[in-house]
mmCIF file of C-alpha atoms and ligand atoms in Angstrom:
data_model
loop_
_atom_site.group_PDB
_atom_site.id
_atom_site.type_symbol
_atom_site.label_atom_id
_atom_site.label_comp_id
_atom_site.label_asym_id
_atom_site.label_seq_id
_atom_site.Cartn_x
_atom_site.Cartn_y
_atom_site.Cartn_z
ATOM 1 C CA MET A 2 81.052 60.896 126.582
ATOM 2 C CA ARG A 3 82.908 62.990 129.160
ATOM 3 C CA LEU A 4 83.631 66.628 128.368
ATOM 4 C CA ILE A 5 86.957 68.233 129.326
ATOM 5 C CA LEU A 6 86.544 71.944 129.973
ATOM 6 C CA PRO A 7 89.714 74.016 130.510
ATOM 7 C CA LEU A 8 89.666 77.150 132.634
ATOM 8 C CA PRO A 9 91.981 79.925 131.384
ATOM 9 C CA GLY A 10 95.635 78.844 131.508
ATOM 10 C CA SER A 11 94.838 75.108 131.524
ATOM 11 C CA GLU A 12 94.294 74.628 127.790
ATOM 12 C CA ALA A 13 97.497 72.685 126.999
ATOM 13 C CA LEU A 14 97.104 70.053 129.725
ATOM 14 C CA SER A 15 93.369 69.778 128.930
ATOM 15 C CA ALA A 16 94.120 69.008 125.281
ATOM 16 C CA GLU A 17 96.620 66.306 126.323
ATOM 17 C CA LEU A 18 94.130 64.895 128.812
ATOM 18 C CA ALA A 19 91.326 64.773 126.232
ATOM 19 C CA ALA A 20 93.639 63.023 123.766
ATOM 20 C CA ALA A 21 94.891 60.540 126.391
ATOM 21 C CA GLY A 22 91.368 59.521 127.446
ATOM 22 C CA ALA A 23 89.602 59.982 124.082
ATOM 23 C CA PHE A 24 87.331 62.544 125.772
ATOM 24 C CA ASP A 25 85.674 65.502 124.036
ATOM 25 C CA LEU A 26 87.439 68.822 124.540
ATOM 26 C CA ALA A 27 85.122 71.792 125.098
ATOM 27 C CA ARG A 28 86.018 75.467 124.968
ATOM 28 C CA LEU A 29 85.361 78.140 127.530
ATOM 29 C CA GLU A 30 84.790 81.648 126.313
ATOM 30 C CA PHE A 31 86.297 83.912 128.959
ATOM 31 C CA ARG A 32 86.866 87.626 129.073
ATOM 32 C CA ARG A 33 86.819 90.526 131.465
ATOM 33 C CA PHE A 34 84.334 93.378 131.291
ATOM 34 C CA PRO A 35 85.833 96.894 131.326
ATOM 35 C CA ASP A 36 85.384 96.969 135.121
ATOM 36 C CA GLY A 37 87.403 93.760 135.499
ATOM 37 C CA GLU A 38 84.451 91.454 136.244
ATOM 38 C CA ARG A 39 84.383 88.073 134.517
ATOM 39 C CA TYR A 40 82.290 86.847 131.584
ATOM 40 C CA VAL A 41 82.117 83.088 131.007
ATOM 41 C CA ARG A 42 80.328 81.058 128.357
ATOM 42 C CA ILE A 43 80.566 77.299 127.822
ATOM 43 C CA ASP A 44 80.918 76.666 124.119
ATOM 44 C CA ALA A 45 79.400 73.129 124.158
ATOM 45 C CA ASP A 46 76.183 71.389 125.179
ATOM 46 C CA PRO A 47 76.937 69.617 128.489
ATOM 47 C CA LYS A 48 73.375 68.308 129.019
ATOM 48 C CA GLY A 49 73.500 64.835 130.596
ATOM 49 C CA ARG A 50 77.283 64.566 130.238
ATOM 50 C CA PRO A 51 79.899 64.273 132.997
ATOM 51 C CA VAL A 52 82.235 67.256 132.832
ATOM 52 C CA ALA A 53 85.810 67.594 134.084
ATOM 53 C CA ILE A 54 86.809 71.220 134.654
ATOM 54 C CA VAL A 55 90.600 71.531 134.480
ATOM 55 C CA CYS A 56 92.031 74.292 136.661
ATOM 56 C CA GLN A 57 95.767 74.724 137.180
ATOM 57 C CA ASN A 58 95.481 78.107 138.904
ATOM 58 C CA ALA A 59 92.548 77.991 141.319
ATOM 59 C CA ASP A 60 93.971 80.878 143.322
ATOM 60 C CA GLU A 61 93.411 83.190 140.357
ATOM 61 C CA HIS A 62 90.380 81.427 138.915
ATOM 62 C CA PHE A 63 88.285 80.223 141.850
ATOM 63 C CA LEU A 64 85.460 82.635 140.971
ATOM 64 C CA THR A 65 85.639 81.532 137.325
ATOM 65 C CA LEU A 66 85.331 77.935 138.550
ATOM 66 C CA ALA A 67 82.262 78.786 140.641
ATOM 67 C CA PHE A 68 80.575 80.572 137.711
ATOM 68 C CA VAL A 69 81.347 77.687 135.329
ATOM 69 C CA ALA A 70 80.181 74.972 137.758
ATOM 70 C CA ASP A 71 76.880 76.788 138.375
ATOM 71 C CA ALA A 72 76.367 77.332 134.636
ATOM 72 C CA LEU A 73 76.991 73.614 134.031
ATOM 73 C CA ARG A 74 74.341 72.741 136.630
ATOM 74 C CA ASP A 75 71.848 75.175 135.019
ATOM 75 C CA LEU A 76 72.578 73.473 131.701
ATOM 76 C CA ARG A 77 71.879 70.081 133.325
ATOM 77 C CA ALA A 78 75.352 68.589 133.028
ATOM 78 C CA GLY A 79 76.062 65.283 134.786
ATOM 79 C CA GLU A 80 78.706 64.862 137.509
ATOM 80 C CA ILE A 81 81.051 67.861 137.710
ATOM 81 C CA THR A 82 84.662 66.975 138.543
ATOM 82 C CA LEU A 83 87.342 69.507 139.323
ATOM 83 C CA VAL A 84 90.711 68.377 137.970
ATOM 84 C CA ALA A 85 93.169 70.495 139.966
ATOM 85 C CA PRO A 86 96.503 68.725 139.350
ATOM 86 C CA TYR A 87 98.132 71.059 141.889
ATOM 87 C CA LEU A 88 95.897 71.501 144.897
ATOM 88 C CA GLY A 89 96.594 74.844 146.499
ATOM 89 C CA TYR A 90 96.211 75.956 150.101
ATOM 90 C CA MET A 91 97.413 72.651 151.530
ATOM 91 C CA ARG A 92 100.376 74.057 153.445
ATOM 92 C CA GLN A 93 98.577 76.398 155.856
ATOM 93 C CA ASP A 94 97.012 73.376 157.517
ATOM 94 C CA ALA A 95 97.210 74.665 161.090
ATOM 95 C CA ARG A 96 97.126 77.913 163.048
ATOM 96 C CA PHE A 97 100.818 78.396 163.755
ATOM 97 C CA ARG A 98 100.367 81.901 165.213
ATOM 98 C CA PRO A 99 97.299 83.339 166.947
ATOM 99 C CA GLY A 100 94.837 84.868 164.496
ATOM 100 C CA GLU A 101 95.998 82.999 161.385
ATOM 101 C CA ALA A 102 93.397 81.616 158.970
ATOM 102 C CA VAL A 103 93.622 77.858 158.407
ATOM 103 C CA THR A 104 93.235 78.256 154.657
ATOM 104 C CA SER A 105 93.343 74.498 153.914
ATOM 105 C CA ARG A 106 89.968 74.137 155.618
ATOM 106 C CA THR A 107 88.313 77.176 154.060
ATOM 107 C CA PHE A 108 89.505 76.364 150.545
ATOM 108 C CA ALA A 109 88.306 72.757 150.931
ATOM 109 C CA ARG A 110 84.869 73.931 152.080
ATOM 110 C CA LEU A 111 84.536 76.269 149.095
ATOM 111 C CA VAL A 112 85.581 73.589 146.581
ATOM 112 C CA SER A 113 83.325 70.983 148.242
ATOM 113 C CA THR A 114 80.281 73.206 147.799
ATOM 114 C CA THR A 115 81.188 74.084 144.185
ATOM 115 C CA VAL A 116 81.858 70.742 142.433
ATOM 116 C CA ASP A 117 80.845 67.085 142.916
ATOM 117 C CA ARG A 118 84.274 65.463 142.872
ATOM 118 C CA LEU A 119 87.974 66.353 142.991
ATOM 119 C CA VAL A 120 90.916 64.760 141.173
ATOM 120 C CA THR A 121 94.398 65.930 142.070
ATOM 121 C CA VAL A 122 98.040 64.823 142.081
ATOM 122 C CA ASP A 123 100.197 64.487 145.203
ATOM 123 C CA PRO A 124 98.398 66.931 147.493
ATOM 124 C CA HIS A 125 100.666 68.234 150.270
ATOM 125 C CA LEU A 126 99.279 66.089 153.094
ATOM 126 C CA HIS A 127 101.192 66.798 156.253
ATOM 127 C CA ARG A 128 99.062 67.397 159.317
ATOM 128 C CA PHE A 129 96.012 65.904 157.554
ATOM 129 C CA ALA A 130 96.381 62.212 156.666
ATOM 130 C CA SER A 131 93.956 62.294 153.725
ATOM 131 C CA LEU A 132 91.811 64.708 151.732
ATOM 132 C CA ALA A 133 88.725 63.102 153.291
ATOM 133 C CA GLU A 134 89.602 64.957 156.523
ATOM 134 C CA LEU A 135 89.171 68.257 154.691
ATOM 135 C CA TYR A 136 86.863 67.736 151.722
ATOM 136 C CA ASP A 137 83.200 66.675 151.824
ATOM 137 C CA ILE A 138 83.213 65.360 148.253
ATOM 138 C CA PRO A 139 84.851 62.205 146.816
ATOM 139 C CA CYS A 140 88.530 62.930 146.155
ATOM 140 C CA THR A 141 91.086 61.057 144.086
ATOM 141 C CA ALA A 142 94.713 61.759 145.042
ATOM 142 C CA LEU A 143 96.963 60.401 142.302
ATOM 143 C CA ARG A 144 100.672 59.762 142.792
ATOM 144 C CA ALA A 145 103.304 60.958 140.349
ATOM 145 C CA ALA A 146 106.022 58.725 141.880
ATOM 146 C CA PRO A 147 105.789 55.949 139.212
ATOM 147 C CA LEU A 148 106.191 58.514 136.407
ATOM 148 C CA ILE A 149 109.104 60.186 138.201
ATOM 149 C CA ALA A 150 110.796 56.813 138.835
ATOM 150 C CA GLN A 151 110.512 55.987 135.112
ATOM 151 C CA TRP A 152 112.054 59.348 134.201
ATOM 152 C CA ILE A 153 114.987 58.828 136.588
ATOM 153 C CA ALA A 154 115.586 55.264 135.361
ATOM 154 C CA ARG A 155 115.762 56.624 131.802
ATOM 155 C CA GLU A 156 117.788 59.793 132.410
ATOM 156 C CA VAL A 157 120.068 59.418 135.459
ATOM 157 C CA PRO A 158 122.734 56.695 135.779
ATOM 158 C CA GLU A 159 123.641 55.546 139.328
ATOM 159 C CA PRO A 160 121.160 57.813 141.143
ATOM 160 C CA LEU A 161 121.034 58.458 144.876
ATOM 161 C CA ILE A 162 117.475 59.570 145.642
ATOM 162 C CA ILE A 163 117.325 62.300 148.271
ATOM 163 C CA GLY A 164 114.357 63.818 150.073
ATOM 164 C CA PRO A 165 115.307 67.256 151.454
ATOM 165 C CA ASP A 166 113.064 67.002 154.528
ATOM 166 C CA ALA A 167 111.050 64.505 156.563
ATOM 167 C CA GLU A 168 107.847 65.283 154.634
ATOM 168 C CA SER A 169 109.459 64.299 151.334
ATOM 169 C CA GLU A 170 110.349 60.795 152.554
ATOM 170 C CA GLN A 171 107.045 59.431 151.200
ATOM 171 C CA TRP A 172 108.098 60.368 147.634
ATOM 172 C CA ALA A 173 111.805 59.556 148.018
ATOM 173 C CA ALA A 174 111.156 56.077 149.450
ATOM 174 C CA GLU A 175 108.646 55.075 146.770
ATOM 175 C CA ILE A 176 110.727 56.441 143.894
ATOM 176 C CA ALA A 177 113.890 54.752 145.215
ATOM 177 C CA SER A 178 112.144 51.414 145.566
ATOM 178 C CA ARG A 179 110.665 51.679 142.066
ATOM 179 C CA SER A 180 113.997 52.627 140.497
ATOM 180 C CA GLY A 181 116.099 50.177 142.528
ATOM 181 C CA ALA A 182 118.249 53.013 143.933
ATOM 182 C CA PRO A 183 119.259 53.857 147.514
ATOM 183 C CA TYR A 184 117.692 56.864 149.201
ATOM 184 C CA ALA A 185 118.405 59.244 152.048
ATOM 185 C CA VAL A 186 116.380 61.904 153.809
ATOM 186 C CA LEU A 187 117.865 65.206 154.987
ATOM 187 C CA SER A 188 116.476 67.304 157.789
ATOM 188 C CA LYS A 189 115.218 70.818 157.273
ATOM 189 C CA ARG A 190 114.546 73.761 159.550
ATOM 190 C CA ARG A 191 112.599 76.577 157.968
ATOM 191 C CA GLN A 192 113.258 79.923 159.613
ATOM 192 C CA GLY A 193 111.079 81.981 157.270
ATOM 193 C CA ASP A 194 109.525 81.966 153.784
ATOM 194 C CA ARG A 195 112.993 82.243 152.213
ATOM 195 C CA GLN A 196 115.271 80.965 154.965
ATOM 196 C CA VAL A 197 116.001 77.272 155.114
ATOM 197 C CA GLU A 198 118.673 75.274 156.971
ATOM 198 C CA ILE A 199 119.450 71.713 155.918
ATOM 199 C CA ALA A 200 121.375 69.039 157.821
ATOM 200 C CA VAL A 201 122.744 66.013 155.966
ATOM 201 C CA PRO A 202 123.255 62.521 157.445
ATOM 202 C CA ASP A 203 126.383 60.446 156.734
ATOM 203 C CA LEU A 204 126.255 59.675 152.985
ATOM 204 C CA ALA A 205 129.838 58.390 152.605
ATOM 205 C CA ALA A 206 128.616 54.972 151.449
ATOM 206 C CA HIS A 207 127.005 56.619 148.398
ATOM 207 C CA HIS A 208 129.948 58.563 147.001
ATOM 208 C CA GLY A 209 130.189 58.139 143.240
ATOM 209 C CA ARG A 210 126.412 58.341 142.802
ATOM 210 C CA GLN A 211 124.467 61.232 141.238
ATOM 211 C CA PRO A 212 122.211 62.855 143.852
ATOM 212 C CA VAL A 213 118.613 63.348 142.701
ATOM 213 C CA LEU A 214 116.627 65.669 144.964
ATOM 214 C CA ILE A 215 112.925 64.890 145.037
ATOM 215 C CA ASP A 216 110.338 67.305 146.429
ATOM 216 C CA ASP A 217 106.614 67.718 146.008
ATOM 217 C CA ILE A 218 106.762 71.513 145.713
ATOM 218 C CA ALA A 219 109.382 74.060 144.705
ATOM 219 C CA SER A 220 108.198 77.538 145.619
ATOM 220 C CA SER A 221 111.017 79.903 146.661
ATOM 221 C CA GLY A 222 113.525 77.196 145.625
ATOM 222 C CA ARG A 223 115.368 77.714 148.931
ATOM 223 C CA THR A 224 114.928 74.063 150.008
ATOM 224 C CA LEU A 225 116.584 72.770 146.820
ATOM 225 C CA ILE A 226 119.311 75.442 146.919
ATOM 226 C CA ALA A 227 120.223 74.731 150.563
ATOM 227 C CA ALA A 228 120.187 70.948 150.025
ATOM 228 C CA SER A 229 122.371 71.301 146.939
ATOM 229 C CA ALA A 230 124.925 73.406 148.848
ATOM 230 C CA GLU A 231 125.172 70.816 151.634
ATOM 231 C CA LEU A 232 125.574 67.925 149.172
ATOM 232 C CA ARG A 233 128.319 69.765 147.300
ATOM 233 C CA ASN A 234 130.118 70.489 150.591
ATOM 234 C CA LEU A 235 130.273 66.708 151.047
ATOM 235 C CA GLY A 236 131.916 66.268 147.631
ATOM 236 C CA PHE A 237 128.851 65.169 145.637
ATOM 237 C CA PRO A 238 128.160 66.628 142.195
ATOM 238 C CA ALA A 239 125.407 69.268 141.998
ATOM 239 C CA PRO A 240 122.089 67.415 142.166
ATOM 240 C CA VAL A 241 119.459 66.776 139.540
ATOM 241 C CA CYS A 242 116.143 68.051 140.969
ATOM 242 C CA VAL A 243 112.734 66.541 140.265
ATOM 243 C CA VAL A 244 109.646 68.250 141.650
ATOM 244 C CA VAL A 245 105.994 67.398 141.240
ATOM 245 C CA HIS A 246 104.633 70.948 141.413
ATOM 246 C CA ALA A 247 106.844 73.666 139.898
ATOM 247 C CA ILE A 248 105.563 76.873 141.484
ATOM 248 C CA PHE A 249 108.876 78.801 141.374
ATOM 249 C CA GLY A 250 107.722 82.326 142.268
ATOM 250 C CA GLY A 251 109.670 85.418 141.114
ATOM 251 C CA ASP A 252 113.274 84.593 140.223
ATOM 252 C CA ALA A 253 113.253 81.302 142.175
ATOM 253 C CA PHE A 254 113.735 79.147 139.089
ATOM 254 C CA GLU A 255 116.762 81.090 137.838
ATOM 255 C CA ARG A 256 118.371 81.073 141.303
ATOM 256 C CA THR A 257 117.765 77.346 141.731
ATOM 257 C CA ALA A 258 118.994 76.524 138.221
ATOM 258 C CA GLU A 259 122.346 78.167 139.093
ATOM 259 C CA ALA A 260 122.754 75.864 142.104
ATOM 260 C CA VAL A 261 121.903 72.493 140.554
ATOM 261 C CA THR A 262 122.686 70.377 137.471
ATOM 262 C CA ARG A 263 119.165 70.187 136.074
ATOM 263 C CA ILE A 264 115.570 70.765 137.234
ATOM 264 C CA VAL A 265 112.600 68.882 135.852
ATOM 265 C CA SER A 266 108.972 68.821 136.928
ATOM 266 C CA THR A 267 105.659 67.240 136.096
ATOM 267 C CA ASP A 268 103.170 69.406 134.211
ATOM 268 C CA THR A 269 100.668 69.727 137.075
ATOM 269 C CA LEU A 270 101.558 73.430 136.778
ATOM 270 C CA PRO A 271 102.675 74.868 133.446
ATOM 271 C CA HIS A 272 106.395 75.714 133.717
ATOM 272 C CA GLN A 273 109.520 75.720 131.549
ATOM 273 C CA SER A 274 110.910 72.798 133.618
ATOM 274 C CA ASN A 275 107.993 70.478 132.693
ATOM 275 C CA ALA A 276 109.344 67.145 131.417
ATOM 276 C CA ILE A 277 106.966 64.532 132.859
ATOM 277 C CA SER A 278 103.342 64.515 131.705
ATOM 278 C CA VAL A 279 100.557 63.620 134.131
ATOM 279 C CA ALA A 280 97.893 63.519 131.370
ATOM 280 C CA SER A 281 97.725 59.697 131.274
ATOM 281 C CA LEU A 282 97.491 59.543 135.076
ATOM 282 C CA LEU A 283 94.568 62.002 135.082
ATOM 283 C CA SER A 284 92.783 60.327 132.187
ATOM 284 C CA GLY A 285 93.019 56.962 133.965
ATOM 285 C CA ALA A 286 91.315 58.426 137.050
ATOM 286 C CA LEU A 287 88.534 59.993 134.951
ATOM 287 C CA SER A 288 88.029 56.819 132.929
ATOM 288 C CA ASP A 289 87.698 54.337 135.743
ATOM 289 C CA GLY A 290 86.061 56.619 138.308
ATOM 290 C CA ARG A 291 88.542 55.598 141.020
ATOM 291 C CA ARG A 292 88.042 57.214 144.385
ATOM 292 C CA GLY A 293 90.738 57.641 147.013
HETATM 293 C C1 LIG B 1 107.565 71.636 152.313
HETATM 294 O O1 LIG B 1 106.934 71.229 153.196
HETATM 295 C C2 LIG B 1 107.512 71.144 150.894
HETATM 296 O O2 LIG B 1 107.610 69.772 150.802
HETATM 297 C C3 LIG B 1 108.613 71.796 150.093
HETATM 298 O O3 LIG B 1 109.866 71.360 150.578
HETATM 299 C C4 LIG B 1 108.545 73.285 150.215
HETATM 300 O O4 LIG B 1 107.261 73.726 149.960
HETATM 301 C C5 LIG B 1 109.527 73.936 149.254
HETATM 302 O O5 LIG B 1 109.416 75.315 149.408
HETATM 303 P P1 LIG B 1 110.585 76.287 148.948
HETATM 304 O O6 LIG B 1 110.854 76.031 147.499
HETATM 305 O O7 LIG B 1 110.000 77.652 149.203
HETATM 306 O O8 LIG B 1 111.778 76.017 149.811
#
């Protein structure tokens, strides 16, 4: 029987995942020594059992992950899977300016030498076509689009699905086709971390519909805010926003919430906007061992 082992901060999703897949939920004892170094102890016997380590904040807990994975190997666990529903470091996928670190590659190398397998949801694949170009271990990239399409069909009458930039077309197109709604894609020029310009195509044929902005990531919120402003200039109501990964640093959520009708997200990252659970998606991937 597979063990689900949450790293700190991933307890709620881990409990849902264990319940969804009828897996055993283990506990990690974690604390910091007075000097700040980490203490970890696995409060379960993993011998001979496949273990899924759930980590929703690998940036903060990569060292914890490495300590736990090595301890599991010492304790003769079976296959060790990292369930990282949000896969970080996917956006610095090229050296845009001389001297920059291509962190996508380094992070992938570190994860590939730490665990046996990776399960994630909607990784930000832009310049890389698949995780196999980065990771040396089997990777499963799940798609939240079917869950998002179900949510929209239930909650939003007469939707117009909108991707705020070319990269979001993959989500917008699939969600629109699954919910039987039209879709449009805007074009975005990013001038800096918090400076975004959006251009909108002719949407006159869709007046009367409720715009639903779909994006994989909301970080500064500037993409959603700029897209909302342009849509309102054209006479549309403020959009509903659905994002897969709700990062929302600093006051980004509050600023975005002022500019739109409603924001919802999947629970790949814990956030107050979470409304769509990915637990069943993750448990399906762990149960049938799918690779992709
Ligand atoms: C960009 O490539 C992504 O798909 C998102 O549009 C972007 O990460 C959103 O970032 P922000 O919320 O900072 O505008």
